[in-house]
Amino acid sequence: MKAETFKVACSSCNLRELCMPVGFDQNDMHKLDEVVTTRKKIKQGDLLFENGETFTSLYAIRTGFFKTSVASEDGREQVTGFQMAGEIIGLDGIVNDHHTCNAVALEDAEVCVMPFDHIEDLSREFPVLQKHVHKIMSREIVRENGMMMLLGNMSAEERLANFLVNLIQRLFARGQSQSEFILRMSREEIGSYLGLKLETVSRTFSKYSEEGIIEVKQRHIKILKPDALKQLVKSPNCN
Amino acid sequence: MKAETFKVACSSCNLRELCMPVGFDQNDMHKLDEVVTTRKKIKQGDLLFENGETFTSLYAIRTGFFKTSVASEDGREQVTGFQMAGEIIGLDGIVNDHHTCNAVALEDAEVCVMPFDHIEDLSREFPVLQKHVHKIMSREIVRENGMMMLLGNMSAEERLANFLVNLIQRLFARGQSQSEFILRMSREEIGSYLGLKLETVSRTFSKYSEEGIIEVKQRHIKILKPDALKQLVKSPNCN
DNA sequence: AAGTCTTTTTGATGTACGTCAAAGATAGCA
DNA sequence: TGCTATCTTTGACGTACATCAAAAAGACTT
């Protein structure tokens, strides 16, 4: 499907606080509008970018939900992250000028296209933007450190609790319900992300359910005992 | 132990090609000397920085060998990386102005201290440095993506092969022997990095040894069949 | 509204790696 | 040069999660 593209301004975007630096004046703000050249709509199931593709831009998610994944030579897939509104994807492409992972929309989505050349040019002009870019990249490094802890040291129960608590926090930051939500990804995708098989994910959901911690109906999740869930998370949180 | 500190210049450093951007003239080079303010010696076993410590600088390793690790609330340790000469550590500290991991010297080491403020100031002046900083951070993100694949999808044998092949490549890039080397870290530290127990690491070394792929005598490793090892690595290499 | 496809759940069984334990090997130190 | 302390190897056994399989629940199509 062909993606629509059109112009838009950050200065009037309600997600500004999530993906743009805070604390600079009106003038600077309008200059920063240049970071985003266009928007792009992505249909559910479609790729935003894929492994091997030439890197040109970072993408700020306006609406929708993505997963990123890497693949091994023999075809095994590892989901490396799930991204939602206000988050930035594409950082993997900077180092070698081409992407090393795939980004797939898990629901119809819209992203702001930010050509990386523009970002670098504007970064030199606006220290606040420069700092922001550095922090976004560092945050991703710290998140992945947390994922290494999760994948290397934690039990299935701890992994899934961690996953849910993290999701809840991010929904909270976006003003959505923390107690009830719909998972945008399959059991298999959750499993891939957490280094588990889909059956184990399903069984662990069932276990939480039996313990009255959550209510599960397919992809519909209701959090009954958020504290019990947080109790299960015994490691630095993976944002 | 008190660490010695003294001044030094990048422009005359033989590791320049590893940790500094390439392709700019003599004048720029001398300006870039400002990135490094001092050097610092770290004794084996000592911390370069630790979790919670205020972030001020990135460090370029001049000599020696480091491990970085994160810890969970209940004290489990996850090694997140091993770093050698020419590599940059401390990127985790940027996002929250304090470090979230520990960096320990596995042998006596010397690092170049690069205050991050200087880096940011000079980055605005020299696009080539700016790009370099971005690439270093992106490279770390891509490396960690690879580690997620390793930890989430690979068998003990594949993990260790991956680890060894990666080590060999980095030794090669430094002009050291690829066929014979001494491990700077314990079986337990390798295990922590690879999401395995030390016994499993030891057993896997023994297995390779029985198969004639490597020769193991404690920490002394001799690679007999590098191709057999590469054969075992069925996924994007984790640099 | 029936029929097909996909996803999720649940059960039975298998296995790769973990755990526990003890014996070498090496390094550091008096 | 022997004595500790630490690290590594190896064996026996246990277990958390994977695998295989089939039923149940939705979702999509016509």
Coordinates of C-alpha atoms (C1' of nucleotides) in Angstrom, one line a residue:
Chain A
M1 CA 0.0 0.0 0.0
K2 CA 1.2 3.5 -0.9
A3 CA 1.8 5.7 2.2
E4 CA 0.3 9.2 2.2
T5 CA 2.6 12.0 3.1
F6 CA 2.0 15.6 4.0
K7 CA 3.5 18.5 6.0
V8 CA 2.9 19.3 9.7
A9 CA 4.3 21.3 12.6
C10 CA 5.8 20.1 15.9
S11 CA 5.0 23.3 17.7
S12 CA 1.3 22.5 17.5
C13 CA 1.6 18.8 18.3
N14 CA 0.1 17.4 21.4
L15 CA 2.8 14.8 21.7
R16 CA 5.5 17.5 21.9
E17 CA 6.4 16.9 25.5
L18 CA 7.0 13.2 24.7
C19 CA 9.3 13.4 21.7
M20 CA 10.7 17.0 21.7
P21 CA 12.9 18.7 24.2
V22 CA 11.2 21.0 26.8
G23 CA 12.0 24.5 27.8
F24 CA 12.8 26.7 24.9
D25 CA 11.0 29.8 23.5
Q26 CA 8.5 30.3 20.7
N27 CA 11.1 31.2 18.1
D28 CA 13.2 28.2 18.7
M29 CA 10.1 26.1 18.6
H30 CA 9.3 27.2 15.1
K31 CA 12.8 26.6 13.9
L32 CA 12.5 23.1 15.3
D33 CA 9.5 22.4 13.2
E34 CA 12.0 21.9 10.4
V35 CA 13.1 18.6 12.0
V36 CA 9.9 17.0 10.7
T37 CA 9.6 17.2 7.0
T38 CA 6.5 15.0 6.4
R39 CA 4.2 12.6 8.0
K40 CA 3.7 9.1 6.8
K41 CA 0.8 6.7 7.3
I42 CA 1.6 3.0 7.8
K43 CA -1.0 0.3 7.5
Q44 CA -1.2 -2.5 10.1
G45 CA 1.3 -5.2 9.1
D46 CA 3.3 -2.9 6.9
L47 CA 7.0 -2.2 7.3
L48 CA 8.2 1.3 8.2
F49 CA 11.7 0.2 7.4
E50 CA 13.5 -3.0 7.1
N51 CA 16.9 -4.6 7.6
G52 CA 19.3 -3.6 4.9
E53 CA 17.4 -0.5 3.8
T54 CA 19.3 2.7 3.5
F55 CA 19.0 4.9 6.5
T56 CA 17.8 8.5 6.0
S57 CA 15.5 9.4 8.8
L58 CA 14.4 8.9 12.4
Y59 CA 10.7 8.5 13.0
A60 CA 8.6 9.9 15.8
I61 CA 5.5 7.8 16.3
R62 CA 2.3 10.0 16.2
T63 CA -0.3 7.3 16.4
G64 CA -0.2 3.5 16.4
F65 CA 2.1 0.8 17.7
F66 CA 5.2 -0.8 16.3
K67 CA 7.5 -3.7 16.9
T68 CA 11.1 -3.8 15.9
S69 CA 13.0 -7.0 15.4
V70 CA 16.2 -8.5 14.2
A71 CA 16.6 -11.8 12.3
S72 CA 19.4 -14.4 12.4
E73 CA 20.8 -15.9 9.3
D74 CA 18.7 -19.0 9.7
G75 CA 15.5 -17.0 10.1
R76 CA 14.9 -16.9 13.8
E77 CA 13.3 -13.6 14.8
Q78 CA 14.1 -11.6 18.0
V79 CA 11.7 -8.8 18.8
T80 CA 13.9 -6.0 20.1
G81 CA 11.2 -3.6 21.2
F82 CA 7.6 -2.4 21.1
Q83 CA 7.1 1.3 20.4
M84 CA 4.2 3.6 21.0
A85 CA 3.1 7.3 20.4
G86 CA 5.9 9.8 21.2
E87 CA 8.7 7.3 20.9
I88 CA 11.5 7.5 18.3
I89 CA 12.6 4.6 16.1
G90 CA 15.3 4.1 13.6
L91 CA 18.4 4.8 15.8
D92 CA 19.9 1.5 14.7
G93 CA 20.5 2.9 11.2
I94 CA 22.9 5.7 12.1
V95 CA 26.0 3.7 12.5
N96 CA 26.2 2.0 9.1
D97 CA 23.8 4.2 7.1
H98 CA 21.4 1.3 6.7
H99 CA 19.0 -0.3 9.0
T100 CA 19.7 -3.5 10.8
C101 CA 16.3 -4.2 12.1
N102 CA 12.7 -4.3 10.8
A103 CA 10.0 -2.0 12.1
V104 CA 6.4 -3.3 11.6
A105 CA 3.2 -1.5 12.4
L106 CA 1.1 -3.6 14.8
E107 CA -1.8 -1.3 14.1
D108 CA -2.5 1.5 11.6
A109 CA 0.0 4.2 12.4
E110 CA 1.3 7.6 11.5
V111 CA 4.9 8.7 12.0
C112 CA 6.7 12.0 11.7
V113 CA 9.6 11.7 9.3
M114 CA 12.8 13.4 10.6
P115 CA 15.6 13.3 8.1
F116 CA 18.7 12.7 10.1
D117 CA 20.7 15.3 8.2
H118 CA 18.2 18.0 9.4
I119 CA 18.5 16.7 12.9
E120 CA 22.3 17.0 12.8
D121 CA 22.2 20.4 11.3
L122 CA 19.7 21.8 13.8
S123 CA 21.5 20.1 16.6
R124 CA 24.5 22.2 15.9
E125 CA 22.4 25.3 16.1
F126 CA 20.3 24.3 19.1
P127 CA 22.2 22.8 22.1
V128 CA 18.9 21.8 23.6
L129 CA 18.0 19.7 20.6
Q130 CA 21.5 18.2 20.6
K131 CA 21.2 17.2 24.2
H132 CA 17.8 15.7 23.5
V133 CA 19.1 13.5 20.7
H134 CA 21.9 12.3 23.0
K135 CA 19.5 11.5 25.7
I136 CA 17.2 9.6 23.4
M137 CA 20.1 7.4 22.3
S138 CA 21.4 6.9 25.8
R139 CA 17.9 6.0 27.0
E140 CA 17.7 3.3 24.4
I141 CA 21.1 1.9 25.5
V142 CA 19.9 1.8 29.1
R143 CA 16.7 0.1 28.1
E144 CA 18.6 -2.5 26.3
N145 CA 20.9 -3.0 29.3
G146 CA 17.7 -3.7 31.3
M147 CA 16.6 -6.2 28.6
M148 CA 19.9 -8.0 28.9
M149 CA 19.3 -8.4 32.6
L150 CA 15.8 -9.6 31.9
L151 CA 16.9 -12.1 29.3
G152 CA 20.0 -13.3 31.1
N153 CA 18.8 -13.5 34.7
M154 CA 15.0 -13.6 35.0
S155 CA 12.4 -16.3 35.2
A156 CA 9.4 -16.4 32.9
E157 CA 7.2 -14.9 35.6
E158 CA 9.6 -12.1 36.3
R159 CA 9.9 -11.4 32.6
L160 CA 6.2 -11.1 31.9
A161 CA 5.6 -9.0 35.1
N162 CA 8.4 -6.7 34.0
F163 CA 6.8 -6.4 30.5
L164 CA 3.4 -5.6 31.9
V165 CA 4.6 -3.1 34.5
N166 CA 6.6 -1.3 31.8
L167 CA 3.6 -1.2 29.5
I168 CA 1.4 0.2 32.3
Q169 CA 3.9 2.9 33.0
R170 CA 4.1 4.0 29.4
L171 CA 0.3 3.9 29.1
F172 CA 0.1 6.1 32.2
A173 CA 2.6 8.6 30.7
R174 CA 0.1 8.9 27.8
G175 CA -2.9 9.4 30.0
Q176 CA -4.4 6.0 29.1
S177 CA -5.9 3.6 31.5
Q178 CA -3.3 1.6 33.5
S179 CA -5.7 -0.9 34.7
E180 CA -7.3 -2.1 31.5
F181 CA -5.8 -2.3 28.0
I182 CA -5.6 -4.3 24.8
L183 CA -2.4 -5.9 23.8
R184 CA -1.3 -4.9 20.3
M185 CA 0.9 -8.0 19.9
S186 CA 0.5 -11.7 19.8
R187 CA 1.7 -14.2 22.4
E188 CA 4.3 -15.2 20.0
E189 CA 5.6 -11.6 19.7
I190 CA 5.6 -11.2 23.4
G191 CA 7.5 -14.5 23.7
S192 CA 10.1 -13.4 21.2
Y193 CA 10.6 -10.2 23.0
L194 CA 11.0 -11.9 26.4
G195 CA 13.0 -14.9 25.2
L196 CA 10.1 -17.3 25.8
K197 CA 7.8 -19.5 23.7
L198 CA 4.2 -18.5 23.1
E199 CA 3.0 -21.4 25.2
T200 CA 5.0 -20.2 28.2
V201 CA 3.7 -16.7 27.8
S202 CA 0.2 -18.0 27.7
R203 CA 0.7 -20.3 30.7
T204 CA 2.2 -17.4 32.7
F205 CA -0.7 -15.2 31.9
S206 CA -3.0 -18.0 33.1
K207 CA -1.0 -18.3 36.3
Y208 CA -1.3 -14.6 37.1
S209 CA -5.0 -15.0 36.3
E210 CA -5.4 -17.9 38.8
E211 CA -3.6 -15.9 41.4
G212 CA -6.1 -13.0 40.8
I213 CA -3.3 -10.6 39.8
I214 CA -4.8 -9.9 36.3
E215 CA -7.8 -10.8 34.2
V216 CA -7.0 -12.2 30.8
K217 CA -9.4 -12.5 27.9
Q218 CA -7.3 -13.1 24.8
R219 CA -5.6 -9.8 24.2
H220 CA -7.8 -7.9 26.7
I221 CA -5.9 -7.4 30.0
K222 CA -7.3 -6.1 33.2
I223 CA -4.8 -5.4 36.1
L224 CA -6.4 -6.4 39.4
K225 CA -3.4 -6.2 41.7
P226 CA -0.8 -3.8 40.3
D227 CA 1.3 -4.0 43.4
A228 CA 1.5 -7.8 43.2
L229 CA 2.8 -7.3 39.7
K230 CA 5.4 -4.7 40.8
Q231 CA 6.4 -7.1 43.6
L232 CA 7.4 -9.6 40.9
V233 CA 9.7 -7.1 39.3
K234 CA 12.9 -7.5 41.2
S235 CA 15.2 -5.7 38.8
P236 CA 15.9 -2.2 37.3
N237 CA 12.9 -1.4 35.2
C238 CA 13.3 -1.8 31.5
N239 CA 11.8 1.4 29.9
Chain B
M1 CA 44.0 3.5 45.3
K2 CA 44.4 7.1 44.0
A3 CA 44.3 7.3 40.3
E4 CA 47.1 9.4 38.6
T5 CA 46.0 12.0 36.1
F6 CA 47.9 13.9 33.5
K7 CA 47.4 15.7 30.1
V8 CA 47.8 14.1 26.7
A9 CA 47.0 14.7 23.0
C10 CA 44.7 12.6 20.7
S11 CA 46.6 13.9 17.7
S12 CA 49.6 11.9 18.6
C13 CA 47.8 8.8 19.9
N14 CA 48.2 5.5 18.1
L15 CA 44.6 4.5 18.9
R16 CA 43.3 7.5 17.1
E17 CA 41.8 5.5 14.2
L18 CA 39.8 3.4 16.7
C19 CA 38.2 6.0 18.9
M20 CA 38.4 9.2 16.9
P21 CA 36.7 10.2 13.6
V22 CA 38.8 9.8 10.5
G23 CA 39.4 12.2 7.6
F24 CA 40.0 15.8 8.8
D25 CA 42.9 18.1 8.7
Q26 CA 45.8 18.9 11.1
N27 CA 44.1 22.1 12.5
D28 CA 40.9 20.4 13.3
M29 CA 42.9 17.5 14.8
H30 CA 44.5 19.8 17.3
K31 CA 41.2 21.4 18.2
L32 CA 39.9 17.9 18.9
D33 CA 42.7 17.3 21.4
E34 CA 40.5 19.4 23.7
V35 CA 38.0 16.5 23.9
V36 CA 40.4 14.7 26.3
T37 CA 41.2 16.7 29.3
T38 CA 43.2 14.1 31.3
R39 CA 44.1 10.5 31.5
K40 CA 43.4 8.3 34.4
K41 CA 44.9 5.0 35.6
I42 CA 42.7 2.3 37.0
K43 CA 44.0 -0.7 38.9
Q44 CA 42.7 -4.1 38.2
G45 CA 39.5 -4.7 40.1
D46 CA 38.9 -1.0 40.7
L47 CA 35.8 0.8 39.4
L48 CA 36.0 3.5 36.7
F49 CA 32.4 4.5 37.6
E50 CA 29.5 2.9 39.3
N51 CA 25.7 2.8 39.4
G52 CA 24.3 6.0 40.8
E53 CA 27.4 8.0 40.3
T54 CA 27.0 11.4 38.7
F55 CA 27.8 11.3 35.0
T56 CA 30.3 13.8 33.7
S57 CA 32.5 12.2 31.1
L58 CA 32.8 9.5 28.6
Y59 CA 36.0 7.4 28.7
A60 CA 38.1 6.1 25.8
I61 CA 40.1 3.1 26.9
R62 CA 43.8 3.5 26.1
T63 CA 45.1 0.3 27.7
G64 CA 43.5 -2.5 29.7
F65 CA 40.2 -4.3 29.7
F66 CA 36.9 -3.5 31.3
K67 CA 33.6 -5.1 32.1
T68 CA 30.3 -3.2 32.5
S69 CA 27.4 -4.7 34.5
V70 CA 24.0 -3.8 35.9
A71 CA 22.6 -5.2 39.1
S72 CA 19.0 -6.1 40.0
E73 CA 17.4 -5.1 43.3
D74 CA 18.1 -8.5 44.8
G75 CA 21.7 -8.4 43.8
R76 CA 21.9 -10.5 40.6
E77 CA 24.6 -9.2 38.3
Q78 CA 24.3 -9.0 34.5
V79 CA 27.5 -8.3 32.6
T80 CA 26.4 -6.0 29.8
G81 CA 29.8 -5.8 27.9
F82 CA 33.5 -6.3 27.8
Q83 CA 35.5 -3.3 26.5
M84 CA 39.0 -3.0 25.2
A85 CA 41.5 -0.4 23.9
G86 CA 39.9 2.2 21.6
E87 CA 36.4 1.6 22.8
I88 CA 34.2 4.2 24.6
I89 CA 32.4 3.6 27.8
G90 CA 30.0 5.7 29.9
L91 CA 27.2 6.2 27.3
D92 CA 24.6 4.9 29.8
G93 CA 25.1 8.0 32.0
I94 CA 23.9 10.6 29.5
V95 CA 20.2 10.1 29.8
N96 CA 19.8 10.7 33.5
D97 CA 23.0 12.5 34.4
H98 CA 24.1 9.5 36.4
H99 CA 25.5 6.1 35.6
T100 CA 23.2 3.1 35.6
C101 CA 26.0 0.5 35.4
N102 CA 29.3 -0.4 36.9
A103 CA 32.6 -0.3 35.0
V104 CA 35.3 -2.5 36.5
A105 CA 38.9 -2.8 35.2
L106 CA 39.7 -6.5 34.6
E107 CA 43.3 -5.6 34.3
D108 CA 45.3 -2.5 35.0
A109 CA 44.0 0.1 32.7
E110 CA 44.4 3.7 31.5
V111 CA 41.5 5.8 30.1
C112 CA 41.2 9.1 28.4
V113 CA 38.7 11.3 30.3
M114 CA 36.4 13.2 27.9
P115 CA 34.0 15.5 29.7
F116 CA 30.7 15.3 27.9
D117 CA 30.2 19.0 28.0
H118 CA 33.4 19.4 25.9
I119 CA 32.2 16.7 23.6
E120 CA 28.9 18.5 23.0
D121 CA 30.5 21.9 22.6
L122 CA 33.1 20.6 20.1
S123 CA 30.4 18.5 18.3
R124 CA 28.5 21.7 17.4
E125 CA 31.7 23.1 15.9
F126 CA 32.9 20.0 14.1
P127 CA 30.2 18.0 12.2
V128 CA 32.6 15.2 11.8
L129 CA 32.9 14.8 15.5
Q130 CA 29.1 15.1 15.9
K131 CA 28.6 12.3 13.4
H132 CA 31.2 10.2 15.2
V133 CA 29.4 10.5 18.5
H134 CA 26.1 9.6 16.9
K135 CA 27.7 6.5 15.3
I136 CA 29.3 5.4 18.5
M137 CA 25.9 5.5 20.3
S138 CA 24.1 3.8 17.4
R139 CA 26.8 1.1 17.3
E140 CA 26.1 0.3 20.9
I141 CA 22.4 0.1 20.3
V142 CA 23.0 -2.3 17.4
R143 CA 25.4 -4.4 19.5
E144 CA 22.8 -4.7 22.2
N145 CA 20.2 -5.7 19.6
G146 CA 22.5 -8.5 18.7
M147 CA 22.9 -9.4 22.4
M148 CA 19.1 -9.7 22.7
M149 CA 19.1 -12.1 19.8
L150 CA 21.8 -14.1 21.5
L151 CA 20.2 -14.2 24.9
G152 CA 16.7 -14.7 23.6
N153 CA 17.2 -17.3 20.9
M154 CA 20.6 -19.0 21.0
S155 CA 21.9 -22.2 22.5
A156 CA 24.8 -22.3 24.9
E157 CA 27.1 -23.5 22.1
E158 CA 26.0 -20.7 19.8
R159 CA 26.4 -18.1 22.5
L160 CA 29.9 -19.0 23.3
A161 CA 30.9 -19.3 19.7
N162 CA 29.5 -15.9 19.1
F163 CA 31.4 -14.5 22.0
L164 CA 34.7 -16.0 20.8
V165 CA 34.3 -14.9 17.2
N166 CA 33.5 -11.4 18.3
L167 CA 36.6 -11.4 20.6
I168 CA 38.8 -12.6 17.7
Q169 CA 37.5 -9.9 15.4
R170 CA 38.2 -7.2 17.9
L171 CA 41.7 -8.5 18.6
F172 CA 42.3 -8.6 14.9
A173 CA 41.3 -5.0 14.6
R174 CA 44.0 -4.2 17.1
G175 CA 46.7 -6.2 15.4
Q176 CA 46.8 -8.9 18.1
S177 CA 46.9 -12.6 17.5
Q178 CA 43.5 -14.0 16.5
S179 CA 44.6 -17.6 17.1
E180 CA 45.9 -17.4 20.6
F181 CA 44.9 -15.1 23.5
I182 CA 44.3 -14.9 27.2
L183 CA 40.8 -14.3 28.5
R184 CA 40.7 -11.4 30.8
M185 CA 37.5 -12.5 32.5
S186 CA 36.4 -15.5 34.6
R187 CA 34.0 -18.2 33.5
E188 CA 31.5 -16.7 35.8
E189 CA 31.8 -13.3 34.1
I190 CA 31.5 -14.9 30.6
G191 CA 28.5 -16.8 31.9
S192 CA 26.8 -13.6 33.2
Y193 CA 27.4 -11.9 29.9
L194 CA 26.0 -14.8 27.9
G195 CA 23.1 -15.7 30.2
L196 CA 24.7 -19.0 31.3
K197 CA 26.1 -20.4 34.5
L198 CA 29.9 -20.8 34.8
E199 CA 29.6 -24.6 34.7
T200 CA 27.8 -24.4 31.4
V201 CA 30.5 -22.1 30.0
S202 CA 33.2 -24.5 31.2
R203 CA 31.4 -27.5 29.8
T204 CA 31.0 -25.8 26.4
F205 CA 34.7 -24.9 26.3
S206 CA 35.4 -28.6 27.0
K207 CA 33.1 -29.7 24.3
Y208 CA 34.8 -27.4 21.7
S209 CA 38.1 -28.7 22.9
E210 CA 37.0 -32.4 22.5
E211 CA 35.9 -31.5 18.9
G212 CA 39.3 -30.0 18.2
I213 CA 37.9 -26.5 17.5
I214 CA 39.9 -24.8 20.3
E215 CA 42.5 -25.6 22.8
V216 CA 41.7 -24.5 26.4
K217 CA 44.1 -24.3 29.3
Q218 CA 42.3 -22.2 31.9
R219 CA 42.2 -18.7 30.5
H220 CA 44.6 -19.4 27.7
I221 CA 42.7 -20.1 24.5
K222 CA 44.1 -21.3 21.2
I223 CA 41.8 -21.3 18.1
L224 CA 42.4 -24.4 16.0
K225 CA 39.5 -24.2 13.6
P226 CA 38.2 -20.6 13.3
D227 CA 35.9 -21.6 10.5
A228 CA 34.2 -24.3 12.6
L229 CA 33.6 -21.6 15.2
K230 CA 32.2 -19.2 12.6
Q231 CA 30.0 -22.0 11.4
L232 CA 28.4 -22.1 14.8
V233 CA 27.5 -18.5 14.6
K234 CA 24.2 -18.4 12.9
S235 CA 23.1 -14.9 13.6
P236 CA 24.1 -11.3 13.0
N237 CA 27.4 -10.8 14.8
C238 CA 27.3 -8.9 18.1
N239 CA 30.0 -6.3 18.0
Chain C
dA1 C1' -24.6 -17.7 9.5
dA2 C1' -21.8 -21.2 8.3
dG3 C1' -17.0 -22.3 7.3
dT4 C1' -12.1 -21.5 7.4
dC5 C1' -8.1 -19.6 9.4
dT6 C1' -5.5 -17.8 13.1
dT7 C1' -4.6 -17.3 17.8
dT8 C1' -4.8 -18.9 22.4
dT9 C1' -5.2 -22.3 25.9
dT10 C1' -4.1 -26.5 28.1
dG11 C1' -2.1 -31.1 28.7
dA12 C1' 1.6 -34.6 28.3
dT13 C1' 6.3 -35.3 27.7
dG14 C1' 11.2 -34.1 26.7
dT15 C1' 15.6 -31.7 27.3
dA16 C1' 19.1 -28.1 27.7
dC17 C1' 20.8 -26.0 31.2
dG18 C1' 20.9 -25.2 36.3
dT19 C1' 22.2 -26.9 40.8
dC20 C1' 24.9 -29.3 44.1
dA21 C1' 29.1 -31.3 45.1
dA22 C1' 33.8 -32.5 45.0
dA23 C1' 38.2 -32.9 42.9
dG24 C1' 42.0 -30.6 40.1
dA25 C1' 44.7 -26.5 38.7
dT26 C1' 46.7 -22.0 39.3
dA27 C1' 48.0 -17.8 41.6
dG28 C1' 49.2 -15.2 45.5
dC29 C1' 51.7 -15.0 49.7
dA30 C1' 54.4 -16.0 53.8
Chain D
dT1 C1' 58.4 -23.9 49.0
dG2 C1' 54.7 -25.0 51.0
dC3 C1' 49.8 -23.1 52.2
dT4 C1' 45.6 -20.7 51.1
dA5 C1' 42.3 -18.9 48.4
dT6 C1' 40.3 -18.7 44.0
dC7 C1' 39.1 -20.5 39.7
dT8 C1' 38.1 -24.3 36.7
dT9 C1' 36.6 -28.8 35.5
dT10 C1' 33.7 -32.8 35.8
dG11 C1' 30.0 -35.7 37.5
dA12 C1' 25.2 -36.8 39.2
dC13 C1' 20.8 -35.2 39.4
dG14 C1' 16.9 -31.7 39.2
dT15 C1' 13.9 -28.4 36.9
dA16 C1' 12.0 -24.6 34.3
dC17 C1' 10.9 -24.1 30.0
dA18 C1' 10.5 -26.2 25.3
dT19 C1' 8.2 -29.2 22.3
dC20 C1' 4.5 -31.7 20.5
dA21 C1' -0.4 -32.1 20.1
dA22 C1' -5.1 -31.1 20.2
dA23 C1' -9.0 -28.6 21.7
dA24 C1' -11.3 -24.0 22.3
dA25 C1' -12.1 -19.4 21.2
dG26 C1' -12.1 -15.6 18.1
dA27 C1' -11.7 -13.3 13.6
dC28 C1' -12.4 -13.1 8.7
dT29 C1' -14.8 -14.5 4.4
dT30 C1' -18.5 -15.2 1.5

